[in-house]
Coordinates of C-alpha atoms in Angstrom, one line a residue:
X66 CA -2.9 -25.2 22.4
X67 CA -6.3 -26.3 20.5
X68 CA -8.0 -23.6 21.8
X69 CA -6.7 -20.8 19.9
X70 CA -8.4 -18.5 17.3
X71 CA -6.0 -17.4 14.6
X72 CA -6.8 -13.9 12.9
X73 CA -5.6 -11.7 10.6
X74 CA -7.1 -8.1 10.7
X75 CA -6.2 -7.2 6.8
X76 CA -3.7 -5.8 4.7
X77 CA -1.8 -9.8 4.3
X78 CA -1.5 -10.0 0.5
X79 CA 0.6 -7.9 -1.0
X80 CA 4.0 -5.8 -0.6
X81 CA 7.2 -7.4 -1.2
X82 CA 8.2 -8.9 -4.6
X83 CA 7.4 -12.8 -4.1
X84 CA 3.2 -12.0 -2.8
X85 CA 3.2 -9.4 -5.7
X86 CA 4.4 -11.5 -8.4
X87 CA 2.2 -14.3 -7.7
X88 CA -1.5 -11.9 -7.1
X89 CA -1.0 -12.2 -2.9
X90 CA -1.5 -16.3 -3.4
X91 CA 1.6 -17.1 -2.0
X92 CA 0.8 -15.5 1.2
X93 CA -3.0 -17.1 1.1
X94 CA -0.9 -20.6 0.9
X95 CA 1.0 -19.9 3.9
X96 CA -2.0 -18.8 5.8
X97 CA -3.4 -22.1 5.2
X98 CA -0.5 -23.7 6.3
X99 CA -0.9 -21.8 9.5
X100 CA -4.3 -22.7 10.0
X101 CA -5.4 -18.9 10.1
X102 CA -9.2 -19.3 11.2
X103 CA -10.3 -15.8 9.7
X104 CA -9.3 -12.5 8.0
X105 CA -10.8 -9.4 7.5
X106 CA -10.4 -7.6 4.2
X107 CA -7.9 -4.6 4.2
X108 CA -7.5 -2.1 1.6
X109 CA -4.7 -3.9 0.0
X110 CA -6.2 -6.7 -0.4
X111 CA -8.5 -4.9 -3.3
X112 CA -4.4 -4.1 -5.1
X113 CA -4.8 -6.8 -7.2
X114 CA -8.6 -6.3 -8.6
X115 CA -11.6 -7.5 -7.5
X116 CA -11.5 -10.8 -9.5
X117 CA -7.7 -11.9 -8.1
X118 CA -9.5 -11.1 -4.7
X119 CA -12.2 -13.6 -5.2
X120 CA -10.1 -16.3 -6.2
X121 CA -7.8 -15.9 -3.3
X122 CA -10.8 -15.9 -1.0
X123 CA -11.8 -19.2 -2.8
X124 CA -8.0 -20.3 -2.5
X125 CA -8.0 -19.7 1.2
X126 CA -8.9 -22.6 3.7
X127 CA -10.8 -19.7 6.6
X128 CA -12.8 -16.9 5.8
X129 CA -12.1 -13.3 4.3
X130 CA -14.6 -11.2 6.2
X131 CA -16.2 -7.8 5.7
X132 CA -19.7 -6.9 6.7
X133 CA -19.7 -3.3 5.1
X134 CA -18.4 -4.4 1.6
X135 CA -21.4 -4.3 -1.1
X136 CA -22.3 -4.4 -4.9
X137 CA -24.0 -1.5 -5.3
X138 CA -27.0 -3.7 -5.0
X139 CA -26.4 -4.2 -1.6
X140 CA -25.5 -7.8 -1.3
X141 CA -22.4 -8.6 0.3
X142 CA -19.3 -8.8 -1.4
X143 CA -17.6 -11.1 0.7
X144 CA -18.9 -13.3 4.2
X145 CA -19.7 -11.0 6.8
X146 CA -19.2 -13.3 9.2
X147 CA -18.2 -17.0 10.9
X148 CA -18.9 -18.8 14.2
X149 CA -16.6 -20.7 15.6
X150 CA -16.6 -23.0 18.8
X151 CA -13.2 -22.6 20.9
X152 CA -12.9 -24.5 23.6
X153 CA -16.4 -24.9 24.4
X154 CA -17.0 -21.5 23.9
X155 CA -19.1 -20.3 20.8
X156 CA -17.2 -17.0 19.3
X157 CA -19.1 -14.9 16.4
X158 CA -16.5 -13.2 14.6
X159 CA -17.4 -10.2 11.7
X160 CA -14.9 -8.1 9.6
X161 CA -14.9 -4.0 8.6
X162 CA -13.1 -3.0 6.4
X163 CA -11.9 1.0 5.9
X164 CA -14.3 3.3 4.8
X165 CA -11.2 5.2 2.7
X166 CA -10.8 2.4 0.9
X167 CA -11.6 3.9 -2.4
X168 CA -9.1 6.2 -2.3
X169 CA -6.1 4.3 -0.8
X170 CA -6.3 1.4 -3.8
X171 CA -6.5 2.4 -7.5
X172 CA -10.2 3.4 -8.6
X173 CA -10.7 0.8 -10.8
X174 CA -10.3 -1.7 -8.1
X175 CA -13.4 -1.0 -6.2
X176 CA -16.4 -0.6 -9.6
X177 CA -19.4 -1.0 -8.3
X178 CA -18.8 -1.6 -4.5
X179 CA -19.7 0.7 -1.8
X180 CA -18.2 0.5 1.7
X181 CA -20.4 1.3 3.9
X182 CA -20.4 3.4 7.4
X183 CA -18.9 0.4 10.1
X184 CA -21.2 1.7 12.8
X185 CA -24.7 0.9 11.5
X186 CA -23.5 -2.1 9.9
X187 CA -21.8 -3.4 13.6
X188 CA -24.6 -2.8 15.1
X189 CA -26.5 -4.9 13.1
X190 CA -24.0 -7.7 13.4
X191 CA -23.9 -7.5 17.0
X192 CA -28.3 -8.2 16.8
X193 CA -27.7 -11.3 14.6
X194 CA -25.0 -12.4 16.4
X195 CA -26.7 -12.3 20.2
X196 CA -28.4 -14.9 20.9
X197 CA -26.3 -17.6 18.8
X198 CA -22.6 -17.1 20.5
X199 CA -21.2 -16.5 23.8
X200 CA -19.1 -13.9 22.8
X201 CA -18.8 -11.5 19.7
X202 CA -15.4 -10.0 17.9
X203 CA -15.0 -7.6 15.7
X204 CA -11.7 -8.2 13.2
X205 CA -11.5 -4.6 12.1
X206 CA -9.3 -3.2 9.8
X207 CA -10.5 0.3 10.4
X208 CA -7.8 1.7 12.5
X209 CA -7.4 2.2 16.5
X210 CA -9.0 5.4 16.8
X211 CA -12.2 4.1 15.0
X212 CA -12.0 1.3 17.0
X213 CA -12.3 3.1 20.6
X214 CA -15.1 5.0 19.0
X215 CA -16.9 1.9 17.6
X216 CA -16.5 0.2 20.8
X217 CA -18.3 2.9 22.9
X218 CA -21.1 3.4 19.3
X219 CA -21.8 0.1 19.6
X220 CA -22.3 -1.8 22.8
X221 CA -21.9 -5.3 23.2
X222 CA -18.6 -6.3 21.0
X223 CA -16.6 -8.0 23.3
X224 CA -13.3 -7.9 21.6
X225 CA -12.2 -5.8 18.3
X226 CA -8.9 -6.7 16.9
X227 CA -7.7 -4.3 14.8
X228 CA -5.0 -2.9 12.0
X229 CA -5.1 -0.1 9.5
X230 CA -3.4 2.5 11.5
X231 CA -0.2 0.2 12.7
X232 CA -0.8 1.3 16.0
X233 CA 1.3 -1.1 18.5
X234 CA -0.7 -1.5 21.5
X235 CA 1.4 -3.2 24.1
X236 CA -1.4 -4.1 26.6
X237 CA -5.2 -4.4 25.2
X238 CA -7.0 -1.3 26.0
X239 CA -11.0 -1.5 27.8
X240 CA -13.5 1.0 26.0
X241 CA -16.6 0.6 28.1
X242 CA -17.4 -3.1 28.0
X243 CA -14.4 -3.9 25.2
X244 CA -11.2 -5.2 24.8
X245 CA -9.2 -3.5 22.2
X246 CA -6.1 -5.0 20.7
X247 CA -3.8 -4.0 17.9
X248 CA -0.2 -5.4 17.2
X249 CA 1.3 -2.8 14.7
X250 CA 3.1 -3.7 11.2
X251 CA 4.8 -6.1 9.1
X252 CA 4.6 -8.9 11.9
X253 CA 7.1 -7.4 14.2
X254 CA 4.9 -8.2 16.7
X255 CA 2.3 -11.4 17.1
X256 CA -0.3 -10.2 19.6
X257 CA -1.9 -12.6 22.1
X258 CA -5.1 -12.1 23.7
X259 CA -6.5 -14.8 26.6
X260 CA -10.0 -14.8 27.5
X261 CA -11.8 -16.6 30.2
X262 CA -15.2 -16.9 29.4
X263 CA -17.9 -17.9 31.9
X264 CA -21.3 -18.2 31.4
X265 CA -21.6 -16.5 28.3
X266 CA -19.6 -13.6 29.4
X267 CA -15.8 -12.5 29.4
X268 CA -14.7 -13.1 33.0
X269 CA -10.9 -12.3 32.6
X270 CA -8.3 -11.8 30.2
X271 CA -4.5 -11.1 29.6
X272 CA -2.8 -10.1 27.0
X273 CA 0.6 -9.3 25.5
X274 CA 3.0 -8.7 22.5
X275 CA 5.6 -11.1 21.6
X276 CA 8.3 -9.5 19.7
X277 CA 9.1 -11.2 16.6
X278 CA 13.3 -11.1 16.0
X279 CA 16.0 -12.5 13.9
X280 CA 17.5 -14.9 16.0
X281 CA 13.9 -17.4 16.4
X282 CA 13.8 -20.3 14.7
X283 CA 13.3 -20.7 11.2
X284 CA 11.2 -23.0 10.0
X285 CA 12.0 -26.8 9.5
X286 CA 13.8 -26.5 5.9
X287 CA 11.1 -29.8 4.9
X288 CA 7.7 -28.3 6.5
X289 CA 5.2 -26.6 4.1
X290 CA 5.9 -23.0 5.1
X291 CA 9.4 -23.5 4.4
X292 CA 8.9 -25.1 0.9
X293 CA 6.6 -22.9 0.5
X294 CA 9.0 -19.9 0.5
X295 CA 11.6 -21.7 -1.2
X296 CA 9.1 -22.6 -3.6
X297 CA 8.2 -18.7 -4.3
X298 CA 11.9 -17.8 -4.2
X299 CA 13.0 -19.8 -6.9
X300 CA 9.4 -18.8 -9.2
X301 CA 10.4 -15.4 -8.6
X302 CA 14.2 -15.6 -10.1
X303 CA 12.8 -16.8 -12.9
X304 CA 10.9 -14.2 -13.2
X305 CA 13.3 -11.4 -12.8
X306 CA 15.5 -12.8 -15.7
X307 CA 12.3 -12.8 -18.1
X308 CA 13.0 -10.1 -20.9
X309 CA 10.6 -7.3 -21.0
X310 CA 11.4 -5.1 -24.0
X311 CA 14.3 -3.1 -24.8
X312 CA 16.5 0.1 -25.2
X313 CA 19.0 1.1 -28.3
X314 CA 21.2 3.4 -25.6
X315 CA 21.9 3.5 -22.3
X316 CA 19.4 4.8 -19.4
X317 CA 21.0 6.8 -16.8
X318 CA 20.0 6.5 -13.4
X319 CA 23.1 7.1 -11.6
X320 CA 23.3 8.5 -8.3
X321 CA 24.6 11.6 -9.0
X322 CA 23.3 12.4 -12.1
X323 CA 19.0 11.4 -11.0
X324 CA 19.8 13.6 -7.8
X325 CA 21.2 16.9 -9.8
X326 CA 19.5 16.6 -12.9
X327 CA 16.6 15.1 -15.8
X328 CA 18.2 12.1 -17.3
X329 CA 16.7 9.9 -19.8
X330 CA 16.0 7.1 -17.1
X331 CA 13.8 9.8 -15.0
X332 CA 12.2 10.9 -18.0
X333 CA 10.7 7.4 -18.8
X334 CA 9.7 6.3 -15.3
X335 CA 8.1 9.9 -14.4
X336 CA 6.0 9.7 -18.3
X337 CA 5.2 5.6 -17.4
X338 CA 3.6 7.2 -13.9
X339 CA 1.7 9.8 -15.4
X340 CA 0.4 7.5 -18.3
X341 CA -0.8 4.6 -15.5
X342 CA -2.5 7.7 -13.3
X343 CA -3.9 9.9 -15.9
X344 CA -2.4 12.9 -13.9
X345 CA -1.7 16.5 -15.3
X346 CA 2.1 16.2 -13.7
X347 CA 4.3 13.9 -12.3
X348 CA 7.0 14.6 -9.6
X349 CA 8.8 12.0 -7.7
X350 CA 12.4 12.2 -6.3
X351 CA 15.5 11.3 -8.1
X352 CA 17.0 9.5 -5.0
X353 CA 14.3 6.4 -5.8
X354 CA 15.8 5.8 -8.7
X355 CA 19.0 3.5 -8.0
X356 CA 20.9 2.7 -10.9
X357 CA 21.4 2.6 -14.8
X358 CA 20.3 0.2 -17.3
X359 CA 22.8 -1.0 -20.1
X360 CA 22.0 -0.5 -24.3
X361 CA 20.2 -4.3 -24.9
X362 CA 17.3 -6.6 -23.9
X363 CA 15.6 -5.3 -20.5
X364 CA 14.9 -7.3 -18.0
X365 CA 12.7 -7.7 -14.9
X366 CA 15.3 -8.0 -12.3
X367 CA 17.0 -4.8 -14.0
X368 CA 13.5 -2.6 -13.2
X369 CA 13.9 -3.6 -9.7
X370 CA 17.6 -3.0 -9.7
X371 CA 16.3 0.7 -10.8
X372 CA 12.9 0.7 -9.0
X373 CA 14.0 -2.0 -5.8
X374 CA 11.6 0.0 -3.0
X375 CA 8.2 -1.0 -2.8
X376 CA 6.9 2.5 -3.6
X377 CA 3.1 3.1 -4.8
X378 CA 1.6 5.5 -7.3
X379 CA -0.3 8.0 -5.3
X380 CA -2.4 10.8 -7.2
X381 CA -3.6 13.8 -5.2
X382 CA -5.0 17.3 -5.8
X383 CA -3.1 20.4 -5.2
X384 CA -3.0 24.4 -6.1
X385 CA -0.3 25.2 -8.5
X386 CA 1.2 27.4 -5.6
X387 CA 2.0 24.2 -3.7
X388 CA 3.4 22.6 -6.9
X389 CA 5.7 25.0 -7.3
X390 CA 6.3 25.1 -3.6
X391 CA 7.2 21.9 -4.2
X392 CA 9.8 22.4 -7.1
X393 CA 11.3 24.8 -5.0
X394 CA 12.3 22.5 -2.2
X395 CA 13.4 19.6 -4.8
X396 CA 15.7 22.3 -6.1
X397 CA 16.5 23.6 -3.0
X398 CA 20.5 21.8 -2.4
X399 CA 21.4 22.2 -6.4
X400 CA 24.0 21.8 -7.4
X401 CA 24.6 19.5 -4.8
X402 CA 22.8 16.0 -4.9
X403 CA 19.8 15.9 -3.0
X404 CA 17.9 12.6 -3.0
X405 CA 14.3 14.5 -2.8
X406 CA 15.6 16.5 -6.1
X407 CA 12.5 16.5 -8.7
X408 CA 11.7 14.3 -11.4
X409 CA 9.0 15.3 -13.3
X410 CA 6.4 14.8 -15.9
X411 CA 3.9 17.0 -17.6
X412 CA 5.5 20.1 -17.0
X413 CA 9.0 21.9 -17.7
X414 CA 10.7 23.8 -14.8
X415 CA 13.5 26.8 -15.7
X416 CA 15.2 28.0 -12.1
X417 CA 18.0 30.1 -11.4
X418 CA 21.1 28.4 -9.4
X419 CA 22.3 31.5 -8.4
X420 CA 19.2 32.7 -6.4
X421 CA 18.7 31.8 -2.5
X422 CA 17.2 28.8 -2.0
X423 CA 13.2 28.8 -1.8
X424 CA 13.0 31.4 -4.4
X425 CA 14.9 29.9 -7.7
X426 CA 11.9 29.1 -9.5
X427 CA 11.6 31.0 -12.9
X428 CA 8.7 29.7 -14.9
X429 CA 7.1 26.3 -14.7
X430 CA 5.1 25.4 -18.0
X431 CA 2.2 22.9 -17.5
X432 CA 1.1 21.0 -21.0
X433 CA 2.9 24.0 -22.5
X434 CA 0.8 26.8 -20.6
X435 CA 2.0 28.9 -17.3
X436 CA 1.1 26.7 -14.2
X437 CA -2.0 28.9 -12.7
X438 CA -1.2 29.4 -8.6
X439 CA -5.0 29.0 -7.4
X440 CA -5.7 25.7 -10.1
X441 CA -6.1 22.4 -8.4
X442 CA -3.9 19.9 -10.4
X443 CA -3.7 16.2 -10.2
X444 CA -0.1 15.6 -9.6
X445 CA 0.6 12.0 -9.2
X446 CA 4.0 10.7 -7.0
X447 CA 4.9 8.1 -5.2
X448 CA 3.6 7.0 -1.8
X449 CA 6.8 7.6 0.6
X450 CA 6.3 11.6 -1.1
X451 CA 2.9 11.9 -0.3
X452 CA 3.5 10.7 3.1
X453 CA 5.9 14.0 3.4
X454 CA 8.9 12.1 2.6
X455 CA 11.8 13.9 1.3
X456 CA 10.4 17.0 2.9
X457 CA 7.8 17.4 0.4
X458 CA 4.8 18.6 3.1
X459 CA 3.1 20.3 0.8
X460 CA 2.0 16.9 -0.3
X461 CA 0.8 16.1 3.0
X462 CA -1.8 19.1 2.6
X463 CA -3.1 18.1 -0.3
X464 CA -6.4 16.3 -1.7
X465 CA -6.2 12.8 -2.4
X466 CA -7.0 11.4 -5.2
X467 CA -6.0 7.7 -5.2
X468 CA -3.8 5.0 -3.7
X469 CA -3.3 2.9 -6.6
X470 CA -1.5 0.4 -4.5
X471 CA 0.6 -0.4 -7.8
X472 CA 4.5 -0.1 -7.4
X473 CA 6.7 1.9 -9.7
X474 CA 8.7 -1.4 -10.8
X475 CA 4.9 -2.9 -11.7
X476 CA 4.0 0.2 -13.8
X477 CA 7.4 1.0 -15.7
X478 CA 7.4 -2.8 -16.4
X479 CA 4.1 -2.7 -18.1
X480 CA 5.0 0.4 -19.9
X481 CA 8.0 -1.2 -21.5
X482 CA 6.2 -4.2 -22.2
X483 CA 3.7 -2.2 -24.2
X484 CA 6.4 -0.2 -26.4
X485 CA 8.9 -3.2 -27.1
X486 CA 11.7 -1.0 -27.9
X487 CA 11.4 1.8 -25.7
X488 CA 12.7 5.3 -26.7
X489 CA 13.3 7.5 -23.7
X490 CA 13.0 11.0 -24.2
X491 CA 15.8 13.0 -23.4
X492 CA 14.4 16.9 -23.1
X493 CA 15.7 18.5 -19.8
X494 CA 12.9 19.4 -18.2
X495 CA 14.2 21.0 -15.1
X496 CA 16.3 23.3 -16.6
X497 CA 18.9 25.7 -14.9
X498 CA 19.2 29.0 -16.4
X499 CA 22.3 31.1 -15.8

């Protein structure tokens, strides 16, 4: 069908080993292959820095669209947005992007932008666009609640297509005069959206989910997107064998060691996260940590043997109260494993085993001093945690500090990198006491 707008509402360019590797141009080269008319900018798509952005925007054959992205002189850091003729019909599309933006991609990512409050700014899209199209959209990467509320803020949008908030909206939803659409995540779904448009105005429209599953077609094995994956495939299992430094002894990351105990491994990834975040501690869980690394030359592929989820550094704010909290729930099955069981950095933990759980916590030492109960620490973890993962809510009420959008394997990579010869430290710093 010719008369089909393709768009993308952000967050396209990066989580899964062959887009990472490659800055997100893989997936801008598959876009292109699928004719994608426009996308809006996400907040992963600042992962990768400002200046990788720009030259995937300059890479990609259709727009990247956000009309409340500026320098802090106010121009516009990217097109705000594109008209498009469809079918006879003239369609004005404009991008938002998340006003949390900031704080959900590394801080360095976003120097010298501002993101600016969606409302105003749609407003102001919808008075340049009136008058030139027949019908307006808004590709919004703001979330669905924001949506609903822009849609009745701001009169005349027609359609918003959204994302952020991975909200699966089987049939579109009508907010005063608009139709609101969202498909949900990781393409399980491919939203469609028909429109009959007469006289300027939406007369009718349908719309629908289609479910993507395992058993469609793939690809023709010789057509672009297929080579194109292939292509990306093979670049990345060269890269996994590249050599990245190297350890004199073993690292121990086995599962029942990482889940009961500090090892050596744990040590290294939990100092590597709280060098890249600046934090005051580190606590992550010992079941992310998936296996050892042999005495020799380290290699790419063996950090994501170790490190194989796609796990971000998060930093937040919390009361020393809640860290310990914290501590005592990691500690909480010992000595049985427990995959949420704490690896930390920063700070060295003494507990007794023999206490009841919740309350086995004997002195936790921050940069050598008593943690303080009412002091706000940054503690920096990794993004399943500070979603509550593992149990850990007290993450959940915390204040955040960033999203660095950077996965464990990226950082501990770089940190080895940097040393050569790395020498893991071996101090237990969750220590039982009997």
């Amino acid at each position: 069908d010719p008369d089909i707008l393709l768009l993308a509402a952000g967050d396209m360019i990066h989580g899964t080993n062959e887009v990472n590797f490659f800055g997100g141009l893989p997936i801008v080269e598959l876009m292109n292959h699928m004719h994608f008319d426009a996308m809006a900018l996400g907040n992963h798509e600042f992962n990768y820095g400002q200046e990788q952005l720009l030259k995937m925007g300059q890479a990609a054959e259709f727009p990247f669209l956000s009309a409340n992205v500026v320098h802090s002189d106010g121009t516009l850091f990217t097109k705000d947005y594109s008209i498009f003729e469809v079918g006879g019909v003239k369609v004005g599309v404009f991008g938002l992007t998340t006003v949390d933006t900031p704080i959900v991609t590394h801080p360095k990512n976003v120097i010298g932008l501002k993101f600016l409050d969606p409302t105003p700014v749609a407003a102001k899209m919808v008075e340049a666009l009136r008058g030139q199209v027949d019908i307006i959209v808004c590709l919004s990467h703001l979330g669905f609640d924001v949506d609903k509320a822009l849609a009745v803020a701001v009169p005349g949008i027609d359609v918003i297509v959204g994302g952020h908030s991975h909200t699966i909206v089987s049939q579109p939803e009508v907010v005063g005069d608009t139709i609101v659409v969202q498909d949900g995540e990781w393409t399980e779904h491919v939203g469609i959206l028909s429109l009959e448009v007469t006289g300027g105005k939406v007369a009718s429209f349908d719309g629908r989910l289609v479910k993507m599953t395992p058993d469609m077609p793939a690809p023709a094995p010789d057509s672009p997107v297929a080579v194109t994956v292939e292509k990306y495939k093979a670049a990345l299992a060269e890269k996994m064998a590249v050599k990245v430094g190297r350890t004199e002894v073993a690292l121990d990351g086995e599962r029942a060691n990482v889940r009961t105990r500090t090892t050596n491994l744990s040590n290294l990834i939990t100092d590597a996260m709280r060098e890249f975040s600046g934090a005051d501690v580190v606590l992550t869980n010992g079941g992310g940590i998936r296996a050892s690394i042999k005495a020799g030359d380290i290699t790419i592929g063996d950090i994501y043997t170790v490190l194989p989820f796609t796990n971000t550094i998060v930093a937040i704010e919390l009361t020393g109260d809640k860290v310990v909290s914290a501590l005592e729930h990691g500690l909480s099955a010992y000595p049985a494993q427990l995959g949420g069981f704490c690896q930390v950095s920063g700070m060295t933990v003494k507990f007794d085993p023999a206490k009841p759980a919740g309350s086995r916590v004997l002195e936790v030492l921050v940069a050598g001093e008593p943690i303080v109960p009412d002091k706000l620490y940054v503690l920096a973890t990794n993004d399943f945690m500070a979603a509550g993962g593992d149990g850990y809510v007290w993450f959940t009420e915390s204040i955040p500090v960033f999203d660095s959008g950077v996965m464990l394997s990226d950082v501990l990579t770089e940190y080895i990198e940097a040393r050569g010869t790395v020498e893991a430290p071996t101090e237990l710093r969750i220590q039982p006491i009997q």
